[in-house]
PDB file of C-alpha atoms in Angstrom:
ATOM      1  CA  MET A   1     132.785  81.263 104.005  1.00  0.00           C
ATOM      2  CA  THR A   2     131.582  78.634 106.639  1.00  0.00           C
ATOM      3  CA  LYS A   3     129.258  79.687 109.324  1.00  0.00           C
ATOM      4  CA  LYS A   4     128.753  78.472 112.880  1.00  0.00           C
ATOM      5  CA  SER A   5     125.465  78.227 114.817  1.00  0.00           C
ATOM      6  CA  ILE A   6     125.966  79.776 118.240  1.00  0.00           C
ATOM      7  CA  THR A   7     124.005  78.560 121.435  1.00  0.00           C
ATOM      8  CA  LEU A   8     122.785  81.768 123.459  1.00  0.00           C
ATOM      9  CA  ASP A   9     123.046  81.864 127.365  1.00  0.00           C
ATOM     10  CA  VAL A  10     121.214  84.273 129.395  1.00  0.00           C
ATOM     11  CA  ASP A  11     123.313  86.572 131.669  1.00  0.00           C
ATOM     12  CA  PRO A  12     121.430  89.007 133.704  1.00  0.00           C
ATOM     13  CA  THR A  13     124.275  90.666 135.008  1.00  0.00           C
ATOM     14  CA  ILE A  14     126.210  91.956 131.962  1.00  0.00           C
ATOM     15  CA  MET A  15     125.712  95.776 131.729  1.00  0.00           C
ATOM     16  CA  GLU A  16     126.005  97.861 128.477  1.00  0.00           C
ATOM     17  CA  LYS A  17     128.963 100.116 128.562  1.00  0.00           C
ATOM     18  CA  ASN A  18     131.401 102.102 126.561  1.00  0.00           C
ATOM     19  CA  MET A  19     129.154 101.871 123.396  1.00  0.00           C
ATOM     20  CA  ARG A  20     130.333 103.468 120.134  1.00  0.00           C
ATOM     21  CA  ILE A  21     127.992 103.412 117.209  1.00  0.00           C
ATOM     22  CA  VAL A  22     129.641 102.235 113.971  1.00  0.00           C
ATOM     23  CA  LYS A  23     128.492 103.574 110.636  1.00  0.00           C
ATOM     24  CA  ASP A  24     126.333 101.116 108.616  1.00  0.00           C
ATOM     25  CA  ASN A  25     128.237  98.776 106.213  1.00  0.00           C
ATOM     26  CA  PRO A  26     127.294  99.637 102.607  1.00  0.00           C
ATOM     27  CA  VAL A  27     127.040  96.092 101.831  1.00  0.00           C
ATOM     28  CA  GLU A  28     124.849  95.350 104.705  1.00  0.00           C
ATOM     29  CA  GLU A  29     122.319  98.096 103.528  1.00  0.00           C
ATOM     30  CA  GLU A  30     122.330  96.439 100.058  1.00  0.00           C
ATOM     31  CA  ILE A  31     121.382  93.138 101.815  1.00  0.00           C
ATOM     32  CA  ASN A  32     118.519  94.706 103.895  1.00  0.00           C
ATOM     33  CA  LYS A  33     117.114  96.044 100.761  1.00  0.00           C
ATOM     34  CA  LEU A  34     116.533  92.191  99.611  1.00  0.00           C
ATOM     35  CA  PHE A  35     114.226  91.736 102.743  1.00  0.00           C
ATOM     36  CA  VAL A  36     111.835  94.690 102.005  1.00  0.00           C
ATOM     37  CA  PRO A  37     108.452  93.356 100.931  1.00  0.00           C
ATOM     38  CA  LYS A  38     106.801  94.378  97.918  1.00  0.00           C
ATOM     39  CA  ASP A  39     103.015  95.062  98.066  1.00  0.00           C
ATOM     40  CA  THR A  40     100.843  93.677  95.245  1.00  0.00           C
ATOM     41  CA  TYR A  41      97.702  95.600  96.404  1.00  0.00           C
ATOM     42  CA  PRO A  42      96.965  99.020  97.431  1.00  0.00           C
ATOM     43  CA  TYR A  43      97.067  99.875 101.345  1.00  0.00           C
ATOM     44  CA  LYS A  44      95.833 102.335 103.769  1.00  0.00           C
ATOM     45  CA  VAL A  45      96.780 102.919 107.431  1.00  0.00           C
ATOM     46  CA  VAL A  46      93.844 102.571 110.038  1.00  0.00           C
ATOM     47  CA  GLN A  47      93.398 102.733 113.793  1.00  0.00           C
ATOM     48  CA  PRO A  48      91.056 100.163 115.109  1.00  0.00           C
ATOM     49  CA  THR A  49      88.606 100.617 117.858  1.00  0.00           C
ATOM     50  CA  PRO A  50      88.276  98.217 121.000  1.00  0.00           C
ATOM     51  CA  GLY A  51      86.009  95.407 120.862  1.00  0.00           C
ATOM     52  CA  PHE A  52      86.594  92.678 123.482  1.00  0.00           C
ATOM     53  CA  CYS A  53      89.661  90.996 124.915  1.00  0.00           C
ATOM     54  CA  VAL A  54      90.193  87.110 125.176  1.00  0.00           C
ATOM     55  CA  LYS A  55      92.557  85.910 127.737  1.00  0.00           C
ATOM     56  CA  THR A  56      94.036  82.310 127.076  1.00  0.00           C
ATOM     57  CA  PHE A  57      97.062  80.357 127.646  1.00  0.00           C
ATOM     58  CA  THR A  58     100.052  78.587 125.655  1.00  0.00           C
ATOM     59  CA  LYS A  59     100.846  74.860 125.773  1.00  0.00           C
ATOM     60  CA  PRO A  60     102.700  73.233 127.253  1.00  0.00           C
ATOM     61  CA  ASP A  61     104.269  76.254 129.281  1.00  0.00           C
ATOM     62  CA  ASN A  62     100.800  77.862 130.400  1.00  0.00           C
ATOM     63  CA  LYS A  63     101.808  81.269 129.502  1.00  0.00           C
ATOM     64  CA  LYS A  64      99.365  84.017 129.643  1.00  0.00           C
ATOM     65  CA  VAL A  65      98.304  85.630 126.121  1.00  0.00           C
ATOM     66  CA  PHE A  66      95.670  88.354 125.358  1.00  0.00           C
ATOM     67  CA  VAL A  67      93.975  88.864 122.223  1.00  0.00           C
ATOM     68  CA  ASN A  68      92.574  92.217 121.467  1.00  0.00           C
ATOM     69  CA  VAL A  69      89.529  91.771 119.031  1.00  0.00           C
ATOM     70  CA  CYS A  70      89.184  95.273 117.453  1.00  0.00           C
ATOM     71  CA  LEU A  71      87.076  96.640 114.716  1.00  0.00           C
ATOM     72  CA  THR A  72      88.113  98.650 111.581  1.00  0.00           C
ATOM     73  CA  ASP A  73      85.939  99.349 108.416  1.00  0.00           C
ATOM     74  CA  ALA A  74      88.956  98.639 106.409  1.00  0.00           C
ATOM     75  CA  ILE A  75      88.452  94.833 106.688  1.00  0.00           C
ATOM     76  CA  PRO A  76      85.629  93.495 104.380  1.00  0.00           C
ATOM     77  CA  CYS A  77      82.881  91.547 106.120  1.00  0.00           C
ATOM     78  CA  PRO A  78      82.520  87.985 105.322  1.00  0.00           C
ATOM     79  CA  ARG A  79      79.356  86.569 103.693  1.00  0.00           C
ATOM     80  CA  ASP A  80      76.095  86.357 106.216  1.00  0.00           C
ATOM     81  CA  ILE A  81      75.322  82.893 106.546  1.00  0.00           C
ATOM     82  CA  THR A  82      72.870  81.311 109.165  1.00  0.00           C
ATOM     83  CA  ASN A  83      73.852  79.070 111.782  1.00  0.00           C
ATOM     84  CA  ASP A  84      72.604  75.892 109.795  1.00  0.00           C
ATOM     85  CA  GLU A  85      74.628  77.055 107.032  1.00  0.00           C
ATOM     86  CA  LEU A  86      77.752  77.404 109.118  1.00  0.00           C
ATOM     87  CA  MET A  87      77.281  73.921 110.367  1.00  0.00           C
ATOM     88  CA  GLN A  88      76.611  72.431 106.846  1.00  0.00           C
ATOM     89  CA  ILE A  89      80.014  74.291 105.767  1.00  0.00           C
ATOM     90  CA  LEU A  90      82.030  73.110 108.570  1.00  0.00           C
ATOM     91  CA  SER A  91      80.917  69.521 107.968  1.00  0.00           C
ATOM     92  CA  SER A  92      81.471  69.674 104.298  1.00  0.00           C
ATOM     93  CA  GLU A  93      84.212  68.626 102.169  1.00  0.00           C
ATOM     94  CA  ASP A  94      85.149  72.214 101.502  1.00  0.00           C
ATOM     95  CA  PRO A  95      85.068  74.178 104.625  1.00  0.00           C
ATOM     96  CA  SER A  96      87.161  76.673 102.887  1.00  0.00           C
ATOM     97  CA  SER A  97      84.252  78.020 101.028  1.00  0.00           C
ATOM     98  CA  TYR A  98      83.404  80.321 103.973  1.00  0.00           C
ATOM     99  CA  ARG A  99      86.098  82.448 105.332  1.00  0.00           C
ATOM    100  CA  VAL A 100      86.635  85.383 107.633  1.00  0.00           C
ATOM    101  CA  PRO A 101      88.755  88.295 106.576  1.00  0.00           C
ATOM    102  CA  MET A 102      91.035  89.635 109.483  1.00  0.00           C
ATOM    103  CA  SER A 103      94.338  91.237 110.157  1.00  0.00           C
ATOM    104  CA  ILE A 104      96.546  89.902 112.767  1.00  0.00           C
ATOM    105  CA  GLY A 105      99.115  92.197 114.502  1.00  0.00           C
ATOM    106  CA  GLU A 106     102.574  91.236 115.903  1.00  0.00           C
ATOM    107  CA  GLY A 107     102.824  90.327 119.495  1.00  0.00           C
ATOM    108  CA  ARG A 108     104.021  92.843 122.308  1.00  0.00           C
ATOM    109  CA  MET A 109     104.425  93.083 125.888  1.00  0.00           C
ATOM    110  CA  ASP A 110     101.924  94.669 128.001  1.00  0.00           C
ATOM    111  CA  PRO A 111     101.335  94.361 131.773  1.00  0.00           C
ATOM    112  CA  ASP A 112      97.947  92.680 132.756  1.00  0.00           C
ATOM    113  CA  LYS A 113      95.741  93.890 135.784  1.00  0.00           C
ATOM    114  CA  SER A 114      98.272  92.597 138.308  1.00  0.00           C
ATOM    115  CA  GLY A 115     101.221  94.603 136.611  1.00  0.00           C
ATOM    116  CA  ILE A 116     102.807  91.382 135.095  1.00  0.00           C
ATOM    117  CA  PRO A 117     103.944  91.618 131.401  1.00  0.00           C
ATOM    118  CA  ALA A 118     102.181  89.219 129.086  1.00  0.00           C
ATOM    119  CA  THR A 119     101.926  88.865 125.324  1.00  0.00           C
ATOM    120  CA  VAL A 120      99.219  90.815 123.596  1.00  0.00           C
ATOM    121  CA  TYR A 121      98.146  90.474 119.866  1.00  0.00           C
ATOM    122  CA  ASP A 122      95.660  92.714 118.140  1.00  0.00           C
ATOM    123  CA  VAL A 123      93.036  90.977 115.635  1.00  0.00           C
ATOM    124  CA  ALA A 124      91.033  93.295 113.749  1.00  0.00           C
ATOM    125  CA  ILE A 125      87.751  92.493 111.825  1.00  0.00           C
ATOM    126  CA  ASN A 126      84.713  94.380 110.313  1.00  0.00           C
ATOM    127  CA  PRO A 127      82.495  95.914 112.919  1.00  0.00           C
ATOM    128  CA  ASP A 128      79.387  94.247 111.266  1.00  0.00           C
ATOM    129  CA  PHE A 129      80.805  90.726 111.813  1.00  0.00           C
ATOM    130  CA  PHE A 130      81.824  91.750 115.477  1.00  0.00           C
ATOM    131  CA  THR A 131      78.222  92.551 115.960  1.00  0.00           C
ATOM    132  CA  LYS A 132      77.148  89.192 114.689  1.00  0.00           C
ATOM    133  CA  ILE A 133      79.829  87.090 116.823  1.00  0.00           C
ATOM    134  CA  GLU A 134      78.963  89.198 119.982  1.00  0.00           C
ATOM    135  CA  LYS A 135      75.247  88.128 119.876  1.00  0.00           C
ATOM    136  CA  ASP A 136      75.819  84.573 118.396  1.00  0.00           C
ATOM    137  CA  ASP A 137      77.471  81.912 120.739  1.00  0.00           C
ATOM    138  CA  LEU A 138      78.038  79.509 117.690  1.00  0.00           C
ATOM    139  CA  PHE A 139      79.724  82.308 115.424  1.00  0.00           C
ATOM    140  CA  GLN A 140      81.654  83.287 118.526  1.00  0.00           C
ATOM    141  CA  THR A 141      83.091  80.164 119.335  1.00  0.00           C
ATOM    142  CA  PHE A 142      83.769  79.564 115.629  1.00  0.00           C
ATOM    143  CA  PHE A 143      85.519  82.964 115.364  1.00  0.00           C
ATOM    144  CA  ILE A 144      87.760  82.741 118.342  1.00  0.00           C
ATOM    145  CA  THR A 145      88.816  79.025 117.150  1.00  0.00           C
ATOM    146  CA  VAL A 146      90.048  80.311 113.699  1.00  0.00           C
ATOM    147  CA  VAL A 147      91.679  83.395 115.477  1.00  0.00           C
ATOM    148  CA  PHE A 148      93.759  80.761 117.735  1.00  0.00           C
ATOM    149  CA  GLU A 149      94.799  78.746 114.648  1.00  0.00           C
ATOM    150  CA  GLY A 150      95.707  81.883 112.730  1.00  0.00           C
ATOM    151  CA  LEU A 151      97.973  83.002 115.711  1.00  0.00           C
ATOM    152  CA  GLN A 152      99.708  79.381 115.977  1.00  0.00           C
ATOM    153  CA  ASP A 153     100.118  79.210 112.055  1.00  0.00           C
ATOM    154  CA  LYS A 154     101.745  82.742 111.855  1.00  0.00           C
ATOM    155  CA  TYR A 155     103.580  82.699 115.112  1.00  0.00           C
ATOM    156  CA  GLN A 156     104.653  79.064 115.477  1.00  0.00           C
ATOM    157  CA  PHE A 157     103.418  78.346 119.318  1.00  0.00           C
ATOM    158  CA  GLU A 158     100.502  76.381 120.603  1.00  0.00           C
ATOM    159  CA  ILE A 159      97.252  77.698 122.367  1.00  0.00           C
ATOM    160  CA  ASP A 160      95.281  75.972 124.958  1.00  0.00           C
ATOM    161  CA  MET A 161      91.947  76.129 122.769  1.00  0.00           C
ATOM    162  CA  THR A 162      89.883  74.895 125.741  1.00  0.00           C
ATOM    163  CA  LYS A 163      91.188  77.383 128.074  1.00  0.00           C
ATOM    164  CA  PHE A 164      90.132  80.850 127.439  1.00  0.00           C
ATOM    165  CA  THR A 165      87.935  83.790 128.765  1.00  0.00           C
ATOM    166  CA  ILE A 166      86.415  86.825 127.385  1.00  0.00           C
ATOM    167  CA  LEU A 167      87.071  89.616 129.697  1.00  0.00           C
ATOM    168  CA  LYS A 168      84.096  91.476 131.192  1.00  0.00           C
ATOM    169  CA  ASN A 169      85.607  94.583 132.386  1.00  0.00           C
ATOM    170  CA  ARG A 170      88.206  95.441 129.813  1.00  0.00           C
ATOM    171  CA  LYS A 171      87.692  95.655 126.235  1.00  0.00           C
ATOM    172  CA  SER A 172      91.573  95.498 125.524  1.00  0.00           C
ATOM    173  CA  ILE A 173      94.798  95.174 127.001  1.00  0.00           C
ATOM    174  CA  GLY A 174      97.573  98.174 126.249  1.00  0.00           C
ATOM    175  CA  ASN A 175      97.128 100.545 123.519  1.00  0.00           C
ATOM    176  CA  LEU A 176      95.879  99.157 119.975  1.00  0.00           C
ATOM    177  CA  GLN A 177      98.361  99.443 117.377  1.00  0.00           C
ATOM    178  CA  SER A 178      97.933 100.970 113.741  1.00  0.00           C
ATOM    179  CA  HIS A 179      97.931  98.756 110.902  1.00  0.00           C
ATOM    180  CA  ARG A 180      98.685  99.122 107.246  1.00  0.00           C
ATOM    181  CA  ILE A 181      95.981  96.953 105.653  1.00  0.00           C
ATOM    182  CA  GLN A 182      95.824  95.796 101.988  1.00  0.00           C
ATOM    183  CA  VAL A 183      92.668  96.880  99.978  1.00  0.00           C
ATOM    184  CA  ARG A 184      91.316  93.868  98.477  1.00  0.00           C
ATOM    185  CA  ASP A 185      87.778  92.739  97.172  1.00  0.00           C
ATOM    186  CA  VAL A 186      86.333  89.888  99.380  1.00  0.00           C
ATOM    187  CA  LYS A 187      84.287  88.690  96.630  1.00  0.00           C
ATOM    188  CA  ASN A 188      87.147  87.997  94.241  1.00  0.00           C
ATOM    189  CA  CYS A 189      89.125  86.475  96.925  1.00  0.00           C
ATOM    190  CA  GLU A 190      86.108  83.919  97.799  1.00  0.00           C
ATOM    191  CA  GLU A 191      86.442  82.711  94.239  1.00  0.00           C
ATOM    192  CA  LYS A 192      89.815  81.033  94.991  1.00  0.00           C
ATOM    193  CA  ILE A 193      90.223  78.205  97.340  1.00  0.00           C
ATOM    194  CA  LYS A 194      91.863  79.138 100.571  1.00  0.00           C
ATOM    195  CA  PRO A 195      91.654  78.147 104.442  1.00  0.00           C
ATOM    196  CA  LEU A 196      88.900  78.980 106.552  1.00  0.00           C
ATOM    197  CA  ILE A 197      90.742  82.012 108.071  1.00  0.00           C
ATOM    198  CA  GLU A 198      91.849  84.666 105.433  1.00  0.00           C
ATOM    199  CA  GLU A 199      94.326  87.130 106.883  1.00  0.00           C
ATOM    200  CA  ILE A 200      94.210  90.530 105.136  1.00  0.00           C
ATOM    201  CA  LYS A 201      97.993  91.396 104.803  1.00  0.00           C
ATOM    202  CA  VAL A 202      98.869  93.741 107.450  1.00  0.00           C
ATOM    203  CA  LYS A 203     102.291  95.569 108.333  1.00  0.00           C
ATOM    204  CA  ASP A 204     102.508  97.393 111.440  1.00  0.00           C
ATOM    205  CA  VAL A 205     103.431 101.076 111.405  1.00  0.00           C
ATOM    206  CA  CYS A 206     106.208 100.609 113.987  1.00  0.00           C
ATOM    207  CA  LYS A 207     109.403  99.271 112.571  1.00  0.00           C
ATOM    208  CA  LYS A 208     110.054  95.626 112.381  1.00  0.00           C
ATOM    209  CA  ASP A 209     113.896  96.012 112.082  1.00  0.00           C
ATOM    210  CA  ILE A 210     115.913  94.691 114.926  1.00  0.00           C
ATOM    211  CA  SER A 211     118.323  97.642 116.033  1.00  0.00           C
ATOM    212  CA  TYR A 212     122.039  96.746 116.210  1.00  0.00           C
ATOM    213  CA  ARG A 213     125.461  98.144 116.215  1.00  0.00           C
ATOM    214  CA  LEU A 214     128.980  97.229 115.894  1.00  0.00           C
ATOM    215  CA  ARG A 215     131.967  98.301 117.821  1.00  0.00           C
ATOM    216  CA  ARG A 216     135.665  97.571 118.356  1.00  0.00           C
ATOM    217  CA  GLU A 217     137.750  96.739 121.656  1.00  0.00           C
ATOM    218  CA  PRO A 218     140.071  98.601 122.350  1.00  0.00           C
ATOM    219  CA  PRO A 219     138.677 101.687 120.837  1.00  0.00           C
ATOM    220  CA  THR A 220     142.226 102.613 119.514  1.00  0.00           C
ATOM    221  CA  GLY A 221     145.247 100.634 118.336  1.00  0.00           C
ATOM    222  CA  GLU A 222     145.293  96.882 117.672  1.00  0.00           C
ATOM    223  CA  ILE A 223     141.589  95.381 117.371  1.00  0.00           C
ATOM    224  CA  GLN A 224     141.340  92.317 119.931  1.00  0.00           C
ATOM    225  CA  TYR A 225     137.749  91.661 119.420  1.00  0.00           C
ATOM    226  CA  LEU A 226     134.456  92.932 117.868  1.00  0.00           C
ATOM    227  CA  LEU A 227     131.405  93.358 119.726  1.00  0.00           C
ATOM    228  CA  ALA A 228     128.057  93.249 118.011  1.00  0.00           C
ATOM    229  CA  GLU A 229     124.941  94.328 120.200  1.00  0.00           C
ATOM    230  CA  PHE A 230     121.445  93.628 119.034  1.00  0.00           C
ATOM    231  CA  LYS A 231     118.172  95.208 120.795  1.00  0.00           C
ATOM    232  CA  ILE A 232     115.901  92.075 121.257  1.00  0.00           C
ATOM    233  CA  PRO A 233     112.237  92.596 121.704  1.00  0.00           C
ATOM    234  CA  ALA A 234     110.691  91.648 124.878  1.00  0.00           C
ATOM    235  CA  SER A 235     108.098  89.413 123.072  1.00  0.00           C
ATOM    236  CA  VAL A 236     111.015  87.256 121.312  1.00  0.00           C
ATOM    237  CA  GLU A 237     112.025  84.326 123.495  1.00  0.00           C
ATOM    238  CA  LEU A 238     115.359  82.927 123.860  1.00  0.00           C
ATOM    239  CA  GLN A 239     114.739  79.788 121.570  1.00  0.00           C
ATOM    240  CA  ASP A 240     113.261  81.998 118.940  1.00  0.00           C
ATOM    241  CA  LEU A 241     116.651  83.269 118.060  1.00  0.00           C
ATOM    242  CA  ASN A 242     119.114  81.782 115.641  1.00  0.00           C
ATOM    243  CA  LEU A 243     122.675  83.227 115.494  1.00  0.00           C
ATOM    244  CA  GLU A 244     125.196  82.245 112.877  1.00  0.00           C
ATOM    245  CA  ILE A 245     128.719  83.468 112.941  1.00  0.00           C
ATOM    246  CA  GLY A 246     130.956  83.202 109.819  1.00  0.00           C
ATOM    247  CA  GLU A 247     134.601  84.248 109.419  1.00  0.00           C
ATOM    248  CA  ASP A 248     133.618  87.723 108.283  1.00  0.00           C
ATOM    249  CA  ARG A 249     129.602  87.745 108.579  1.00  0.00           C
ATOM    250  CA  VAL A 250     127.003  87.666 111.095  1.00  0.00           C
ATOM    251  CA  VAL A 251     123.232  86.581 110.586  1.00  0.00           C
ATOM    252  CA  LEU A 252     120.555  86.743 113.324  1.00  0.00           C
ATOM    253  CA  ASP A 253     117.417  85.260 112.499  1.00  0.00           C
ATOM    254  CA  CYS A 254     114.100  85.252 115.129  1.00  0.00           C
ATOM    255  CA  LYS A 255     110.748  83.997 114.563  1.00  0.00           C
ATOM    256  CA  GLY A 256     107.987  86.514 114.209  1.00  0.00           C
ATOM    257  CA  PRO A 257     107.599  89.637 111.852  1.00  0.00           C
ATOM    258  CA  TYR A 258     111.145  90.446 112.304  1.00  0.00           C
ATOM    259  CA  GLU A 259     113.630  90.962 109.265  1.00  0.00           C
ATOM    260  CA  PRO A 260     116.762  88.866 109.424  1.00  0.00           C
ATOM    261  CA  VAL A 261     119.821  90.790 110.179  1.00  0.00           C
ATOM    262  CA  ASP A 262     122.923  90.352 107.854  1.00  0.00           C
ATOM    263  CA  PHE A 263     125.897  91.965 107.688  1.00  0.00           C
ATOM    264  CA  PHE A 264     129.772  91.635 106.930  1.00  0.00           C
ATOM    265  CA  LEU A 265     132.342  92.039 109.654  1.00  0.00           C
ATOM    266  CA  PRO A 266     135.372  94.582 108.629  1.00  0.00           C
ATOM    267  CA  CYS A 267     138.095  91.641 109.784  1.00  0.00           C
ATOM    268  CA  SER A 268     137.941  88.065 110.261  1.00  0.00           C
ATOM    269  CA  VAL A 269     137.082  86.434 113.597  1.00  0.00           C
ATOM    270  CA  ASP A 270     137.673  83.107 115.550  1.00  0.00           C
ATOM    271  CA  GLN A 271     134.485  81.177 114.995  1.00  0.00           C
ATOM    272  CA  GLU A 272     135.524  78.677 117.999  1.00  0.00           C
ATOM    273  CA  VAL A 273     135.461  80.988 120.704  1.00  0.00           C
ATOM    274  CA  ILE A 274     132.354  83.150 120.120  1.00  0.00           C
ATOM    275  CA  ASP A 275     130.720  84.566 123.445  1.00  0.00           C
ATOM    276  CA  ALA A 276     126.956  85.136 122.914  1.00  0.00           C
ATOM    277  CA  GLN A 277     125.246  86.447 125.894  1.00  0.00           C
ATOM    278  CA  LEU A 278     121.349  87.727 126.404  1.00  0.00           C
ATOM    279  CA  ASN A 279     120.638  90.278 129.048  1.00  0.00           C
ATOM    280  CA  ARG A 280     116.865  90.479 129.618  1.00  0.00           C
ATOM    281  CA  ASN A 281     117.399  93.138 132.240  1.00  0.00           C
ATOM    282  CA  ILE A 282     118.284  95.706 129.146  1.00  0.00           C
ATOM    283  CA  GLU A 283     117.041  93.454 126.336  1.00  0.00           C
ATOM    284  CA  MET A 284     120.289  93.344 124.721  1.00  0.00           C
ATOM    285  CA  LEU A 285     122.166  90.519 122.826  1.00  0.00           C
ATOM    286  CA  SER A 286     125.808  90.925 123.090  1.00  0.00           C
ATOM    287  CA  VAL A 287     128.306  88.950 120.595  1.00  0.00           C
ATOM    288  CA  LYS A 288     131.990  88.908 121.619  1.00  0.00           C
ATOM    289  CA  MET A 289     134.198  88.068 118.555  1.00  0.00           C
ATOM    290  CA  PRO A 290     137.859  87.511 118.927  1.00  0.00           C
ATOM    291  CA  VAL A 291     139.577  88.818 115.767  1.00  0.00           C
ATOM    292  CA  ILE A 292     142.104  86.862 114.094  1.00  0.00           C
ATOM    293  CA  HIS A 293     145.351  88.538 113.179  1.00  0.00           C
TER     294      HIS A 293
END
């Protein structure tokens, strides 16, 4: 089977109508099971409390981003070191000997004080370490730097490291998310050589699947085309989507913590005349696929 990548166009006028949910394909269900991660550590669900909020911007598009630094005892505290020790570690040949355990949640859209939607991330750390960075400018700058590096590495975007502000009147933007956090021994972790930032594996309680449905047109009689419709989260940018259409298969990948959508079609479609449109008004990606008779 050959597959063809599709370029997506944004159409702000197309509206959702005449939708009929089709039962899940059993083959697609089996494929989705392959993407279910298996934990190697026990975990627990925690609800962090607010700490402070950092406002920054992406590069080069200068989009506003908020980072809610929040607190939970479920995250272990890093080794307690002095400022001199931190400077020595950072200038040494092995800066990975000091790491900061933290959990980084997925991005979501929340309004800022002006009501304009902006991307928000929750980053949870140990309360004792939070007290340290709150009082010490050196550790605070160090911490914010590794948080930005962690976000850039996990979600593949660039942050303006020199352009950030800690909000004075708000401890968080939006509602903090619950997290499922692995229970790990930080002392054992430090015996291994890893980067400066150690992210404790975290899974948000809310689902990370992309919702979708498949319908035929017309509803009765001979099928003219199939219409696949995907609910795209507001935090997902157009350029983060990769859609591939095969003769009898659809695969949708997107950056971030979302599982790929991969399912088979009930009949063959014409790959040369696929029409894919993303409607940001209803956050819906519609893919029209003419059927080959």
